[in-house]
Coordinates of C-alpha atoms in Angstrom, one line a residue:
Chain A
X23 CA -0.1 0.1 -0.1
X24 CA 1.2 3.5 -0.8
X25 CA 0.6 6.5 1.2
X26 CA -1.9 7.7 -1.2
X27 CA -3.9 4.6 -1.7
X28 CA -6.7 5.7 0.5
X29 CA -6.6 9.2 -0.7
X30 CA -10.1 9.1 -2.3
X31 CA -11.7 7.9 0.9
X32 CA -13.2 10.7 2.8
X33 CA -11.3 11.7 6.1
X34 CA -13.4 11.4 9.3
X35 CA -13.0 14.1 11.8
X36 CA -11.0 11.7 14.0
X37 CA -8.6 10.9 11.2
X38 CA -8.2 14.7 10.5
X39 CA -7.5 15.6 14.1
X40 CA -4.8 12.8 14.1
X41 CA -3.2 13.8 11.0
X42 CA -3.1 17.4 12.0
X43 CA -1.5 16.3 15.3
X44 CA 1.1 14.2 13.4
X45 CA 2.1 17.3 11.4
X46 CA 2.3 19.2 14.5
X47 CA 4.6 16.8 16.0
X48 CA 7.0 16.4 13.0
X49 CA 7.0 20.4 13.0
X50 CA 7.8 20.9 16.7
X51 CA 9.0 17.7 18.6
X52 CA 11.4 16.2 16.1
X53 CA 14.7 17.1 14.7
X54 CA 15.1 20.4 12.6
X55 CA 15.6 18.1 9.6
X56 CA 12.2 16.4 10.2
X57 CA 10.6 19.8 10.6
X58 CA 12.3 21.0 7.3
X59 CA 11.2 17.8 5.5
X60 CA 7.5 18.2 6.6
X61 CA 7.4 21.7 5.6
X62 CA 8.8 20.8 2.2
X63 CA 6.2 18.2 1.7
X64 CA 3.4 20.5 2.8
X65 CA 4.7 23.1 0.2
X66 CA 5.1 20.6 -2.7
X67 CA 2.6 17.8 -2.0
X68 CA -1.1 17.5 -1.2
X69 CA -1.9 18.1 2.4
X70 CA -3.2 14.6 2.8
X71 CA 0.0 13.1 1.4
X72 CA 2.2 15.1 3.6
X73 CA -0.1 14.4 6.6
X74 CA 0.0 10.6 6.1
X75 CA 3.8 10.8 5.8
X76 CA 3.9 12.6 9.1
X77 CA 1.6 10.0 10.6
X78 CA 3.8 7.2 9.3
X79 CA 6.9 8.8 10.5
X80 CA 5.4 9.5 14.0
X81 CA 4.1 5.8 14.3
X82 CA 7.5 4.4 13.3
X83 CA 9.0 6.3 16.0
X84 CA 6.7 5.7 18.7
X85 CA 6.6 2.0 18.2
X86 CA 10.2 1.7 17.7
X87 CA 9.6 -0.3 14.5
X88 CA 12.2 -2.1 12.8
X89 CA 13.0 -0.8 9.1
X90 CA 11.2 -3.6 7.5
X91 CA 8.0 -3.2 9.7
X92 CA 5.0 -1.2 8.6
X93 CA 3.0 0.8 11.2
X94 CA -0.6 0.5 11.6
X95 CA -1.5 3.3 9.3
X96 CA -0.1 1.3 6.4
X97 CA -2.4 -1.6 6.8
X98 CA -4.5 -1.8 3.6
X99 CA -6.7 -4.9 4.2
X100 CA -7.1 -5.3 7.9
X101 CA -9.3 -8.6 7.5
X102 CA -6.6 -10.3 5.1
X103 CA -3.8 -9.2 7.3
X104 CA -5.2 -10.8 10.3
X105 CA -6.4 -13.9 8.4
X106 CA -2.9 -14.4 7.0
X107 CA -1.5 -14.8 10.7
X108 CA 1.7 -14.0 12.1
X109 CA 4.9 -14.7 10.3
X110 CA 6.9 -13.5 13.3
X111 CA 9.1 -11.3 11.3
X112 CA 7.4 -8.6 9.1
X113 CA 5.0 -7.4 11.7
X114 CA 2.0 -7.1 9.4
X115 CA -0.1 -9.1 11.7
X116 CA 0.9 -7.2 14.6
X117 CA 0.2 -3.9 12.7
X118 CA -3.3 -5.4 11.8
X119 CA -4.0 -6.2 15.5
X120 CA -2.9 -2.8 16.6
X121 CA -4.9 -1.0 14.1
X122 CA -8.0 -3.3 14.9
X123 CA -7.7 -2.1 18.6
X124 CA -7.4 1.5 17.4
X125 CA -10.4 1.3 15.3
X126 CA -12.5 -0.7 18.0
X127 CA -11.9 2.1 20.5
X128 CA -12.9 4.8 18.0
X129 CA -9.3 6.1 17.4
X130 CA -7.8 7.0 14.2
X131 CA -5.5 4.7 12.0
X132 CA -3.3 7.8 11.8
X133 CA -2.8 8.3 15.6
X134 CA 0.8 9.5 15.9
X135 CA 1.3 7.4 19.1
X136 CA -1.0 4.6 19.0
X137 CA -0.1 2.9 22.2
X138 CA -0.3 6.0 24.3
X139 CA -3.6 6.9 22.8
X140 CA -5.0 3.3 23.5
X141 CA -3.7 3.7 27.2
X142 CA -5.4 7.2 27.5
X143 CA -8.5 5.8 26.2
X144 CA -8.4 2.9 28.7
X145 CA -7.8 5.4 31.5
X146 CA -10.5 7.7 30.4
X147 CA -13.1 4.9 30.6
Chain B
X1 CA 46.7 2.6 29.9
X2 CA 45.0 -0.1 27.7
X3 CA 42.4 0.4 25.2
X4 CA 39.2 1.1 26.3
X5 CA 36.7 -1.8 26.1
X6 CA 34.5 -1.7 23.0
X7 CA 30.7 -1.7 23.3
X8 CA 28.2 -3.3 20.9
X9 CA 24.8 -2.6 20.3
X10 CA 22.2 -5.5 20.2
X11 CA 20.6 -5.3 17.0
X12 CA 17.9 -7.6 15.5
X13 CA 18.9 -9.1 12.1
X14 CA 16.8 -8.6 9.2
X15 CA 14.4 -11.2 8.8
X16 CA 15.1 -13.1 11.8
X17 CA 12.4 -14.2 14.3
X18 CA 12.6 -12.8 17.8
X19 CA 14.8 -14.9 20.0
X20 CA 13.8 -13.3 23.2
X21 CA 12.5 -15.5 25.8
X22 CA 8.7 -15.3 26.2
X23 CA 7.1 -15.6 29.6
X24 CA 5.7 -19.2 30.3
X25 CA 1.9 -19.5 30.7
X26 CA 2.2 -20.5 34.4
X27 CA 3.0 -16.9 35.2
X28 CA 0.3 -14.6 36.6
X29 CA -0.5 -11.3 34.7
X30 CA 1.7 -9.0 36.9
X31 CA 4.6 -11.4 36.8
X32 CA 4.3 -11.7 33.1
X33 CA 4.6 -7.8 32.7
X34 CA 7.6 -8.0 34.9
X35 CA 9.0 -10.7 32.7
X36 CA 8.5 -8.9 29.5
X37 CA 9.8 -5.7 30.9
X38 CA 13.0 -7.4 32.1
X39 CA 13.6 -9.4 28.8
X40 CA 12.9 -6.4 26.6
X41 CA 15.2 -4.2 28.6
X42 CA 18.3 -6.5 28.4
X43 CA 20.2 -7.8 25.3
X44 CA 19.0 -10.7 23.5
X45 CA 22.0 -12.8 24.2
X46 CA 21.8 -12.3 28.0
X47 CA 19.2 -15.0 28.8
X48 CA 19.0 -18.4 27.4
X49 CA 16.2 -20.9 27.6
X50 CA 17.8 -22.7 30.7
X51 CA 17.6 -19.4 32.6
X52 CA 13.7 -19.4 32.3
X53 CA 13.2 -20.8 35.8
X54 CA 15.5 -18.2 37.5
X55 CA 13.8 -15.5 35.5
X56 CA 10.3 -16.6 36.6
X57 CA 11.3 -16.9 40.2
X58 CA 12.9 -13.2 39.8
X59 CA 9.5 -11.9 38.3
X60 CA 7.5 -13.6 41.1
X61 CA 9.8 -12.0 43.7
X62 CA 9.6 -8.6 42.1
X63 CA 5.7 -8.8 42.3
X64 CA 5.9 -10.1 45.9
X65 CA 8.2 -7.2 46.8
X66 CA 6.1 -4.5 45.2
X67 CA 2.9 -6.0 46.9
X68 CA 4.7 -5.8 50.3
X69 CA 5.8 -2.3 49.6
X70 CA 2.3 -1.3 48.8
X71 CA 0.9 -2.7 52.1
X72 CA 3.8 -1.1 54.0
X73 CA 2.9 2.2 52.5
X74 CA -0.9 1.8 52.9
X75 CA -1.0 0.3 56.4
X76 CA 2.4 1.7 57.9
X77 CA 5.4 -0.4 59.0
X78 CA 4.1 -0.7 62.5
X79 CA 0.6 -2.2 63.1
X80 CA -1.4 -3.1 66.0
X81 CA -0.9 -6.6 67.5
X82 CA -2.4 -8.4 70.3
X83 CA 0.2 -7.2 72.7
X84 CA 0.6 -3.8 71.4
X85 CA 2.2 -2.2 68.3
X86 CA 4.5 -4.6 66.3
X87 CA 6.2 -4.6 63.2
X88 CA 4.1 -5.3 60.2
X89 CA 4.5 -8.9 58.8
X90 CA 4.9 -7.3 55.3
X91 CA 8.2 -6.0 56.5
X92 CA 9.6 -9.4 56.8
X93 CA 8.2 -10.4 53.4
X94 CA 9.7 -7.3 51.7
X95 CA 13.0 -7.9 53.4
X96 CA 13.1 -11.6 52.4
X97 CA 12.1 -10.9 48.8
X98 CA 14.8 -8.0 48.4
X99 CA 17.3 -10.4 49.7
X100 CA 16.3 -13.1 47.3
X101 CA 15.9 -10.4 44.4
X102 CA 19.5 -9.4 45.1
X103 CA 20.9 -13.1 45.0
X104 CA 18.9 -13.8 41.7
X105 CA 20.0 -10.6 40.0
X106 CA 23.6 -11.6 40.6
X107 CA 23.0 -15.0 39.1
X108 CA 21.2 -13.3 36.1
X109 CA 23.7 -10.6 35.9
X110 CA 21.1 -8.0 36.2
X111 CA 21.6 -4.6 38.0
X112 CA 24.9 -2.8 38.6
X113 CA 27.1 -5.7 38.9
X114 CA 26.2 -6.7 35.4
X115 CA 27.5 -3.3 34.3
X116 CA 31.0 -3.7 35.9
X117 CA 34.0 -3.1 33.6
X118 CA 34.5 -6.9 33.1
X119 CA 30.8 -7.6 32.3
X120 CA 30.0 -8.5 28.6
X121 CA 29.5 -5.0 26.6
X122 CA 26.3 -5.4 24.8
X123 CA 23.9 -2.7 25.0
X124 CA 20.3 -3.6 24.7
X125 CA 18.7 -2.5 21.5
X126 CA 15.3 -0.8 21.3
X127 CA 12.6 -3.3 21.1
X128 CA 9.8 -2.9 18.6
X129 CA 6.3 -2.7 19.9
X130 CA 5.3 -5.7 17.8
X131 CA 8.0 -7.6 19.5
X132 CA 6.6 -6.5 22.9
X133 CA 3.1 -7.6 21.6
X134 CA 4.6 -11.0 20.8
X135 CA 6.3 -11.4 24.1
X136 CA 3.1 -10.4 26.0
X137 CA 1.2 -13.0 24.1
X138 CA -1.0 -10.4 22.3
X139 CA -0.4 -11.8 19.0
X140 CA -1.8 -15.5 19.9
X141 CA -4.7 -16.6 18.0
X142 CA -6.8 -16.5 21.2
X143 CA -6.5 -12.7 21.5

């Protein structure tokens, strides 16, 4: 799945807020190079593409993913990924499981820090 | 003065399954959490399957110790007995658990002694959240 595969799908308010937050994090809480990169993307690409990139970047950092592992925001087909089972290496199954938890709790797939968001949701209940 | 000892970082090789020990099913929820925390914060090479028993005992002791500490904080170190105030029974439990923890930590090379100049110089790498999910059993089919 590419970052723009879901571009045609309308953004929910939850997704929009999460993407906006991801951009803010890239701008203010990462290295100056990251801030410069997101500014460049915002200036040269569609807002959604830049925002999805920001979310991807934030999730990779927050989850300490290995270079070959995709974050939850990159899961294209949730059902297929879960039915395929865990291969123990690529992390697609774990990403799908995490995405499922996010969606079950009404959170966005673009949540910059999925684990903290899930914890916060659990505490607020 | 000799050459300073080198330090290597514990990295997961590409396309390799996790070699970290998983908590056995016999552990309770709190002990499992302690187990995952410990295993995830040490280099992969630190523990072998034969260490599983010691690791489990260490985690059980850790939970016992924290339980005792909680009760000491909540009820106080001195409680009312039949013959007047006495030291809380939790105090002895806490002390014994700490003693056993110290002993096991030396066997498992955990803690300050494991970081002495002669100790192996492998620094624990960051554990991906997916690996942590696997260690916690979150990826098992039943979940």
